[in-house]
mmCIF file of C-alpha atoms and ligand atoms in Angstrom:
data_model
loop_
_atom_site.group_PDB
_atom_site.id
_atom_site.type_symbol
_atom_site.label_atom_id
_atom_site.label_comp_id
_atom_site.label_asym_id
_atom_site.label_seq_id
_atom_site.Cartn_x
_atom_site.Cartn_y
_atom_site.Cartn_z
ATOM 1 C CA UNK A 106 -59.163 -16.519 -6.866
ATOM 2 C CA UNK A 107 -57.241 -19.028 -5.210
ATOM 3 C CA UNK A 108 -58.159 -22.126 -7.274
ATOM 4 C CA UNK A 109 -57.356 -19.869 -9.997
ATOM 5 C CA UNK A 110 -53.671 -18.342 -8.946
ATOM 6 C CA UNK A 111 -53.242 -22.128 -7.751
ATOM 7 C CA UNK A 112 -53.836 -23.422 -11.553
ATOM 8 C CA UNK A 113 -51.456 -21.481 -13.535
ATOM 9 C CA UNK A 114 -48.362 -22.598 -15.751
ATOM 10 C CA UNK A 115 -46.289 -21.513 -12.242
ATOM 11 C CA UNK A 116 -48.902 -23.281 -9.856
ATOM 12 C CA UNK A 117 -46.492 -24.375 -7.152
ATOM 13 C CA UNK A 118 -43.202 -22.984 -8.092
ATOM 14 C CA UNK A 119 -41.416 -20.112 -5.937
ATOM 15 C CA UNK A 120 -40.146 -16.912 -7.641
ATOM 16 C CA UNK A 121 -37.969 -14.403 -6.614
ATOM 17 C CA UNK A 122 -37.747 -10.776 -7.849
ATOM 18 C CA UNK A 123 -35.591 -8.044 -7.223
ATOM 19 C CA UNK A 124 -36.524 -5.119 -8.303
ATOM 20 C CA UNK A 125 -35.851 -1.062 -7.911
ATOM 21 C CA UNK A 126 -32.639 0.533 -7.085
ATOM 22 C CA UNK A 127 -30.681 0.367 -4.096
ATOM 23 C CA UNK A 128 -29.454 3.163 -1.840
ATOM 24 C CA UNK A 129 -26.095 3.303 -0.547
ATOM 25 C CA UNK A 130 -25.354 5.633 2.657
ATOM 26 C CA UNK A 131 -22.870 8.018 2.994
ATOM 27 C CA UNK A 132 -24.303 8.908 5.936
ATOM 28 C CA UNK A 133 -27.359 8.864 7.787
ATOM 29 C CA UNK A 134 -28.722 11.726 5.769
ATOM 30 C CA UNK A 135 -27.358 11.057 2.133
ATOM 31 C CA UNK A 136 -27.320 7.943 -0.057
ATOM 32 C CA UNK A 137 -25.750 7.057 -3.795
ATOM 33 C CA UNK A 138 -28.591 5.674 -6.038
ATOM 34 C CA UNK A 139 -29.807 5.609 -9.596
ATOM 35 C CA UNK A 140 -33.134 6.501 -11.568
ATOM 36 C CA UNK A 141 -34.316 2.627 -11.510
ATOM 37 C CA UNK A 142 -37.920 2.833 -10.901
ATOM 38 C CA UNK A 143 -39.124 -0.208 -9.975
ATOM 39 C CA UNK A 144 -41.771 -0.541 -12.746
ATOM 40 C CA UNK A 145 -40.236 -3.415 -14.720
ATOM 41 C CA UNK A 146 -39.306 -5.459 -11.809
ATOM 42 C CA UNK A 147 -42.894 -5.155 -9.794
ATOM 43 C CA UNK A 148 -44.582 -5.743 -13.218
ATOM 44 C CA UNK A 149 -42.706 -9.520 -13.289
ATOM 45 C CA UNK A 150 -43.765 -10.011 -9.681
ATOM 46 C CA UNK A 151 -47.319 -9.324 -10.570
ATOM 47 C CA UNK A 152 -47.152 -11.421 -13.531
ATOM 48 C CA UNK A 153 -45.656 -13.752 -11.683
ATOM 49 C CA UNK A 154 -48.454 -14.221 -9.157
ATOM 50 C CA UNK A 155 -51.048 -14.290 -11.673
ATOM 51 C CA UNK A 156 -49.082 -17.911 -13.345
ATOM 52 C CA UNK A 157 -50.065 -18.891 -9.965
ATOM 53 C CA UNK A 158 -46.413 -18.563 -8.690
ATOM 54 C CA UNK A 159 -45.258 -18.137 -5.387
ATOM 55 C CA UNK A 160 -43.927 -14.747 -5.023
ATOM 56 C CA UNK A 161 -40.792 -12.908 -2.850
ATOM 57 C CA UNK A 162 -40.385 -9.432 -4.435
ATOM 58 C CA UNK A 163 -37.621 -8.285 -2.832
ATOM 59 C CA UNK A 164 -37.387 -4.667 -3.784
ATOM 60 C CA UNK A 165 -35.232 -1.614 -3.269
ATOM 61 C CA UNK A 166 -36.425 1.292 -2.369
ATOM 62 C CA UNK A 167 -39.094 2.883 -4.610
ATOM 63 C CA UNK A 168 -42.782 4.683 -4.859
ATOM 64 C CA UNK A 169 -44.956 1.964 -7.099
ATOM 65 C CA UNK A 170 -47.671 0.292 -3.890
ATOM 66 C CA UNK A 171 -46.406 -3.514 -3.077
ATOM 67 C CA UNK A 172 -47.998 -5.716 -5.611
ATOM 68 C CA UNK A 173 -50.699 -7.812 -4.373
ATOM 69 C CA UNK A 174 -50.344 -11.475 -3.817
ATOM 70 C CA UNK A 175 -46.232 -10.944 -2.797
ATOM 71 C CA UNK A 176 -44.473 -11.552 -0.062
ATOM 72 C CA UNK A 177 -42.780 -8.450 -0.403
ATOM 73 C CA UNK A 178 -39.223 -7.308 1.287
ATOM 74 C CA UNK A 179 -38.320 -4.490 1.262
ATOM 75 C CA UNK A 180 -34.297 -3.355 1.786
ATOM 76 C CA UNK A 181 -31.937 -0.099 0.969
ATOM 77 C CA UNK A 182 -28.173 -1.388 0.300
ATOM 78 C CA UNK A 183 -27.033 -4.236 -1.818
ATOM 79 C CA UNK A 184 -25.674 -5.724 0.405
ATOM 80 C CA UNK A 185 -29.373 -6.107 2.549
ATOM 81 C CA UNK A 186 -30.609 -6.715 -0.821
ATOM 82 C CA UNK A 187 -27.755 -10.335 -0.885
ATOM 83 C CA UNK A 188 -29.007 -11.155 2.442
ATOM 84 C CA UNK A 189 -32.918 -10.651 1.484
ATOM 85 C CA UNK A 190 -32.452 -13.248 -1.272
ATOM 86 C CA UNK A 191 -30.582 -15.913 0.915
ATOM 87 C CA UNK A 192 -32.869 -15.907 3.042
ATOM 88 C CA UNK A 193 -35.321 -16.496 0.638
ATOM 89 C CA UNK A 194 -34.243 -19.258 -0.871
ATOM 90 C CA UNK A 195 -34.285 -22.004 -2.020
ATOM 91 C CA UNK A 196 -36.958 -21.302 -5.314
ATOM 92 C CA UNK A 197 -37.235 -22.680 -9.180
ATOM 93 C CA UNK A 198 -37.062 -19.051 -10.582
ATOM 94 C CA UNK A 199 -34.809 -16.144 -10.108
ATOM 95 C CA UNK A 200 -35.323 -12.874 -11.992
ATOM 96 C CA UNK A 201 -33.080 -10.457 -10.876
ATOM 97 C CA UNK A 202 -34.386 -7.077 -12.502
ATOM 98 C CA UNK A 203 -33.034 -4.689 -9.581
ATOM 99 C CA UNK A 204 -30.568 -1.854 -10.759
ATOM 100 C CA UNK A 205 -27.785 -2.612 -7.958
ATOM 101 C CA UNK A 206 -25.959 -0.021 -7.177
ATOM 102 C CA UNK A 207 -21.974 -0.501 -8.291
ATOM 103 C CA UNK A 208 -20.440 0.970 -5.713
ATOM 104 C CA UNK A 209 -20.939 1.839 -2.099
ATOM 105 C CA UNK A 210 -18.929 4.135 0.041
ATOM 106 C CA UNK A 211 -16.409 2.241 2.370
ATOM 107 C CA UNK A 212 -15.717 5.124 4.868
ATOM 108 C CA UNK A 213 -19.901 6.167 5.363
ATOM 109 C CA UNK A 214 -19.924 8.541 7.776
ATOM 110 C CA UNK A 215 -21.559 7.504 11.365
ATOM 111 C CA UNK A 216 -22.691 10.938 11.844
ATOM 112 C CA UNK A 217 -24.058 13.708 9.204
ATOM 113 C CA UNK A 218 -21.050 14.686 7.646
ATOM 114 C CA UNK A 219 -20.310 18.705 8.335
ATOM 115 C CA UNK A 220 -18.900 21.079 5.870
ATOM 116 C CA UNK A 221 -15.813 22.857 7.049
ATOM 117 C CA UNK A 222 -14.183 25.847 5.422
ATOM 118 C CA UNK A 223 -14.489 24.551 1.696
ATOM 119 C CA UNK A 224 -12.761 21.179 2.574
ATOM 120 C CA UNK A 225 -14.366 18.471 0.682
ATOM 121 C CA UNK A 226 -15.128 15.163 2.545
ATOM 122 C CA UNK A 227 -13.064 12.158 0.989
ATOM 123 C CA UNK A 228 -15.794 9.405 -0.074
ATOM 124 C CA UNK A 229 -13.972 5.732 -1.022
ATOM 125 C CA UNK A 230 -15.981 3.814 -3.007
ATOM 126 C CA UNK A 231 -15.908 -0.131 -2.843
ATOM 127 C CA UNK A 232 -17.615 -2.795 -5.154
ATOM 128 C CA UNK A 233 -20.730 -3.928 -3.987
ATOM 129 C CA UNK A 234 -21.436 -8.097 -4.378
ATOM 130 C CA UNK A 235 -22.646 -9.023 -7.328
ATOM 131 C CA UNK A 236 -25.945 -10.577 -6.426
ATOM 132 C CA UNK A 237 -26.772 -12.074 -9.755
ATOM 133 C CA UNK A 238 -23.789 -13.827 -9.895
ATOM 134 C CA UNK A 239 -23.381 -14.596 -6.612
ATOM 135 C CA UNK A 240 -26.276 -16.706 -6.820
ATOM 136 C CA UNK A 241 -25.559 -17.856 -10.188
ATOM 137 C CA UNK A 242 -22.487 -19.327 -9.336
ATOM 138 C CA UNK A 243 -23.508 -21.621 -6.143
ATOM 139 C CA UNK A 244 -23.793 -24.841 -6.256
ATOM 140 C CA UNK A 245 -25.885 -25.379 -3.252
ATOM 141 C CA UNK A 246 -29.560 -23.680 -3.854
ATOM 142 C CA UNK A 247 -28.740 -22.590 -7.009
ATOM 143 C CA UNK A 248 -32.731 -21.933 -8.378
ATOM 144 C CA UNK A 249 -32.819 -23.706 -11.899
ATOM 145 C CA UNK A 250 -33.799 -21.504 -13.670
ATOM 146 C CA UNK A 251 -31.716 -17.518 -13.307
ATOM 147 C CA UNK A 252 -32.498 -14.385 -15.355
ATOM 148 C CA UNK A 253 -30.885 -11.328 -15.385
ATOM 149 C CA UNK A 254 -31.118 -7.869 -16.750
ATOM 150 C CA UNK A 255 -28.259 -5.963 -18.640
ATOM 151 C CA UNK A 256 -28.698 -2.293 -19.121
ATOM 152 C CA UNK A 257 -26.940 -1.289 -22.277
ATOM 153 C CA UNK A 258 -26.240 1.440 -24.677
ATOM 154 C CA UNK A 259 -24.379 -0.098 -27.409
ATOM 155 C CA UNK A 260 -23.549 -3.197 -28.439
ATOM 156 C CA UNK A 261 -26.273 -4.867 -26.739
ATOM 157 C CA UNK A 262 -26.460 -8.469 -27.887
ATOM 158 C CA UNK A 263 -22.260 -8.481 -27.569
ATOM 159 C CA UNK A 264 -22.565 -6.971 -24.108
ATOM 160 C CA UNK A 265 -25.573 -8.999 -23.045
ATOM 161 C CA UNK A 266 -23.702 -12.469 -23.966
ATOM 162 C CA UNK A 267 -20.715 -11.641 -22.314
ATOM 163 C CA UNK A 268 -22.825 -10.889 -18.994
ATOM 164 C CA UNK A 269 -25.004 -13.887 -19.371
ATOM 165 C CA UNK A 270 -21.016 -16.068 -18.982
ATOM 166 C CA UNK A 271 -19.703 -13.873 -16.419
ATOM 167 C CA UNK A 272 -22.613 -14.137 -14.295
ATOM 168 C CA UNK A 273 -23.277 -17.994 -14.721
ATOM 169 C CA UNK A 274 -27.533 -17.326 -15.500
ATOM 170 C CA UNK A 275 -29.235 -18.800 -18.290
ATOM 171 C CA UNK A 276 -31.005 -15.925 -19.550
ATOM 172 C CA UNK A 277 -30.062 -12.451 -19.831
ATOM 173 C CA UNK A 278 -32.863 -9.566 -20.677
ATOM 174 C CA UNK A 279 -30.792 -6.951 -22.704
ATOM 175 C CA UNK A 280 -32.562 -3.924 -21.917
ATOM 176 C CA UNK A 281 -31.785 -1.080 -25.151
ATOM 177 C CA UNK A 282 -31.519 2.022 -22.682
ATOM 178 C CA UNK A 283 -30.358 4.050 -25.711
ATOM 179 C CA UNK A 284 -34.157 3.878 -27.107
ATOM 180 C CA UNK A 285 -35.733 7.033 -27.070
ATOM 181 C CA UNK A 286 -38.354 8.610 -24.501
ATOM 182 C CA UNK A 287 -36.017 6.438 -21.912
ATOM 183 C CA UNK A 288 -36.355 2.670 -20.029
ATOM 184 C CA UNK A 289 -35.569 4.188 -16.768
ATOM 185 C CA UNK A 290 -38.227 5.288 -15.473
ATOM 186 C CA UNK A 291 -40.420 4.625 -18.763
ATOM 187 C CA UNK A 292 -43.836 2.733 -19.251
ATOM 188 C CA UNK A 293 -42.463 0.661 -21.994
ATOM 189 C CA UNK A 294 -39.331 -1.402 -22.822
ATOM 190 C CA UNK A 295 -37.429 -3.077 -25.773
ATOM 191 C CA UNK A 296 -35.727 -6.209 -24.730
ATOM 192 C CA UNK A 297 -33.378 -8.961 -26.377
ATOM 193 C CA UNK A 298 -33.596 -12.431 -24.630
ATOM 194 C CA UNK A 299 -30.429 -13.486 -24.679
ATOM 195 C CA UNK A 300 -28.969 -17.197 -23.862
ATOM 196 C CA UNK A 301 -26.255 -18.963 -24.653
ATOM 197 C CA UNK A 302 -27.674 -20.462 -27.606
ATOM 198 C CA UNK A 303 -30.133 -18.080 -29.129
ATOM 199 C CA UNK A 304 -31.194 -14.575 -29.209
ATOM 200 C CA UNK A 305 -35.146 -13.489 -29.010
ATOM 201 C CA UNK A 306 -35.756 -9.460 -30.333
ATOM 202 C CA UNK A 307 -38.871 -8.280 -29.050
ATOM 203 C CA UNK A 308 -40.737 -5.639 -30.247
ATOM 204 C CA UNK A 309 -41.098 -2.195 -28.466
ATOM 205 C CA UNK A 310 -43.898 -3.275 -25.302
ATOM 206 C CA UNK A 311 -45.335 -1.559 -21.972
ATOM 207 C CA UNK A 312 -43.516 -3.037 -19.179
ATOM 208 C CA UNK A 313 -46.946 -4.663 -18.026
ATOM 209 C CA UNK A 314 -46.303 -6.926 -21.535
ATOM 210 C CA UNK A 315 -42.663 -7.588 -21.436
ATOM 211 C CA UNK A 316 -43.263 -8.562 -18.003
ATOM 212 C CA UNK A 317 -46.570 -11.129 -19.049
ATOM 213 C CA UNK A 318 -44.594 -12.152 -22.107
ATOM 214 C CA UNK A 319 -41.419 -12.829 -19.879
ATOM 215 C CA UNK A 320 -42.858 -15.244 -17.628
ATOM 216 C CA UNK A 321 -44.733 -16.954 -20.757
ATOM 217 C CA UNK A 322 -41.514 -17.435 -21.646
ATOM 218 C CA UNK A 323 -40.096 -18.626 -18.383
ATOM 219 C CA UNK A 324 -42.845 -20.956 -17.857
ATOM 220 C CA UNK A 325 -42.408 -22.907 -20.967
ATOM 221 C CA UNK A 326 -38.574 -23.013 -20.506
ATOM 222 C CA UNK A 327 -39.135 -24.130 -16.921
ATOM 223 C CA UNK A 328 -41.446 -26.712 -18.323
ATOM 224 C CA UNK A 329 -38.834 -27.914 -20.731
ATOM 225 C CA UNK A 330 -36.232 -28.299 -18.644
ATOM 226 C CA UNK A 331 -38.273 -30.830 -16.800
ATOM 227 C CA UNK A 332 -38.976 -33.506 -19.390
HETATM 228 N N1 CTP B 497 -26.539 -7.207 -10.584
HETATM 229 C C1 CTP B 497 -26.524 -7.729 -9.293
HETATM 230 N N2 CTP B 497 -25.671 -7.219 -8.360
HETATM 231 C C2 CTP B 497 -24.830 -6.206 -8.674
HETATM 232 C C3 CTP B 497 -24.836 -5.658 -9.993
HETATM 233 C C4 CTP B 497 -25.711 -6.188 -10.926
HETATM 234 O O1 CTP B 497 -27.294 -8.656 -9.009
HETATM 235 N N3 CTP B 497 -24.006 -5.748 -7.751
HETATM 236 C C5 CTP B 497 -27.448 -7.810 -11.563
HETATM 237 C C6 CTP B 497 -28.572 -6.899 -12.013
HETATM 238 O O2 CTP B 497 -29.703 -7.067 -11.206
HETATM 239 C C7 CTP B 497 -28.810 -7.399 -13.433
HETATM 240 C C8 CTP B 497 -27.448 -7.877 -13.892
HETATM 241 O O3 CTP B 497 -26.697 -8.121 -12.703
HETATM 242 O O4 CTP B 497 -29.681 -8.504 -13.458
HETATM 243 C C9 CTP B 497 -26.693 -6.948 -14.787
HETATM 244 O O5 CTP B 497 -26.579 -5.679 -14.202
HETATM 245 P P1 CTP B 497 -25.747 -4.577 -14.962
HETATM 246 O O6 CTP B 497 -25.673 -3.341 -14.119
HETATM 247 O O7 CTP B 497 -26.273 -4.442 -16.356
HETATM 248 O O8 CTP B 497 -24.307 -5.291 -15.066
HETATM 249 P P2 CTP B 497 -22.949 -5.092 -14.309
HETATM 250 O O9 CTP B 497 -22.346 -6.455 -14.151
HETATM 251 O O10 CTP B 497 -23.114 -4.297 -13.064
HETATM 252 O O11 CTP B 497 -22.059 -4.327 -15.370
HETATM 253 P P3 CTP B 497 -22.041 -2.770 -15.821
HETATM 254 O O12 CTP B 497 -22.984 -1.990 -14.921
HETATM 255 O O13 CTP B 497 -20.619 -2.376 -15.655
HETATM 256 O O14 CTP B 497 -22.513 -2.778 -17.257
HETATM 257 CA CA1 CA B 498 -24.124 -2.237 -12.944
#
């Protein structure tokens, strides 16, 4: 299995994933989060590993096992997530598939926060970094090659190319959340590869596919950029 994983299109290249949400406390008891799943994101990581890449999955918390063949770490907040990543580096490949949370709450409370006669507790939110872009935008460590993911409901291809400039990556997967049965969450997923030159529609896939497909894709544009 080893001369095998060792002999793929990604033999000796270093990926990172994110994947899942992340949970941001309010206080020790209660957290802010979304209905990411994780499915996509692990799915890349395992596809990843079987192109004979290295693998960090750094995920957020969710309830899919940790893929096999990962080094897998595994954080709550954004903010961990940011730090996970640094440390991580430096790698060729960046795939950044986690549903960050926004927004965290500046003023978390230390202790479980108590009811009191009907007065409502007053949460202030803050951004979170943007980890995608943070990453993007180095100079220093910058992996060549940086994909994100844009969640969308309209105007997809519009939204995705304004995110892929913003966030200084060279690939954006436009995910169409509108479709029905819904992404988050889902089995399968219709994607748009978006860069700043071109745009790829893909047909309606299992997430298993999208993610094989993705780093077929990846591999051959990592491989280009070379020569
Ligand atoms: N992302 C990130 N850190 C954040 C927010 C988003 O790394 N704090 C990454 C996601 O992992 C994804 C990409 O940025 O790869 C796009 O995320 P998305 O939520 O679609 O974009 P936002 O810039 O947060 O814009 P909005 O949610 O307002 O559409
Ligand atoms: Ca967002």
């Amino acid at each position: 299995e080893r001369l095998l994983a060792s002999s793929g299109p990604l033999a000796g290249k270093h990926v990172i994933v994110t994947s899942g949400p992340t949970h941001e406390p309010i206080d020790p008891v209660r957290y802010i989060a979304n209905r990411s799943s994780g499915k996509q994101g692990h799915a890349i990581a395992k596809a990843a590993v079987e192109a004979g890449a290295r693998v960090t999955l750094i995920s957020g918390p969710v309830t899919l096992p940790d893929p096999a063949g990962v080094t897998i770490v595994h954080v709550e907040s954004a903010r961990e997530m940011l730090q996970a990543v640094e440390k991580a580096l430096p790698a060729d490949i960046g795939i950044f598939a986690a549903a960050v949370a926004d927004w965290r709450v500046a003023n978390a409370g230390e202790q479980k926060i108590k009811k009191k006669d009907g007065a409502l507790p007053n949460l202030s939110l803050t951004e979170n970094p943007d980890i995608l872009a943070t990453i993007s935008h180095r100079t220093e460590s910058r992996p060549p090659l940086m994909v994100g993911f844009a969640a969308e409901t309209e105007h997809v291809i519009e939204h995705a190319k304004q995110k892929l400039a913003k966030k200084g990556c060279d690939l954006i997967v436009a995910n169409d959340v509108s479709t029905a049965g819904g992404v988050m969450g889902g089995d399968s997923n219709t994607v748009h590869l978006v860069t700043a030159s071109d745009v790829e529609t893909w047909p309606t896939l299992s997430k298993t596919d999208v993610a094989k497909k993705l780093i077929g894709h990846l591999s051959a544009m990592a491989e280009g950029a070379k020569s």
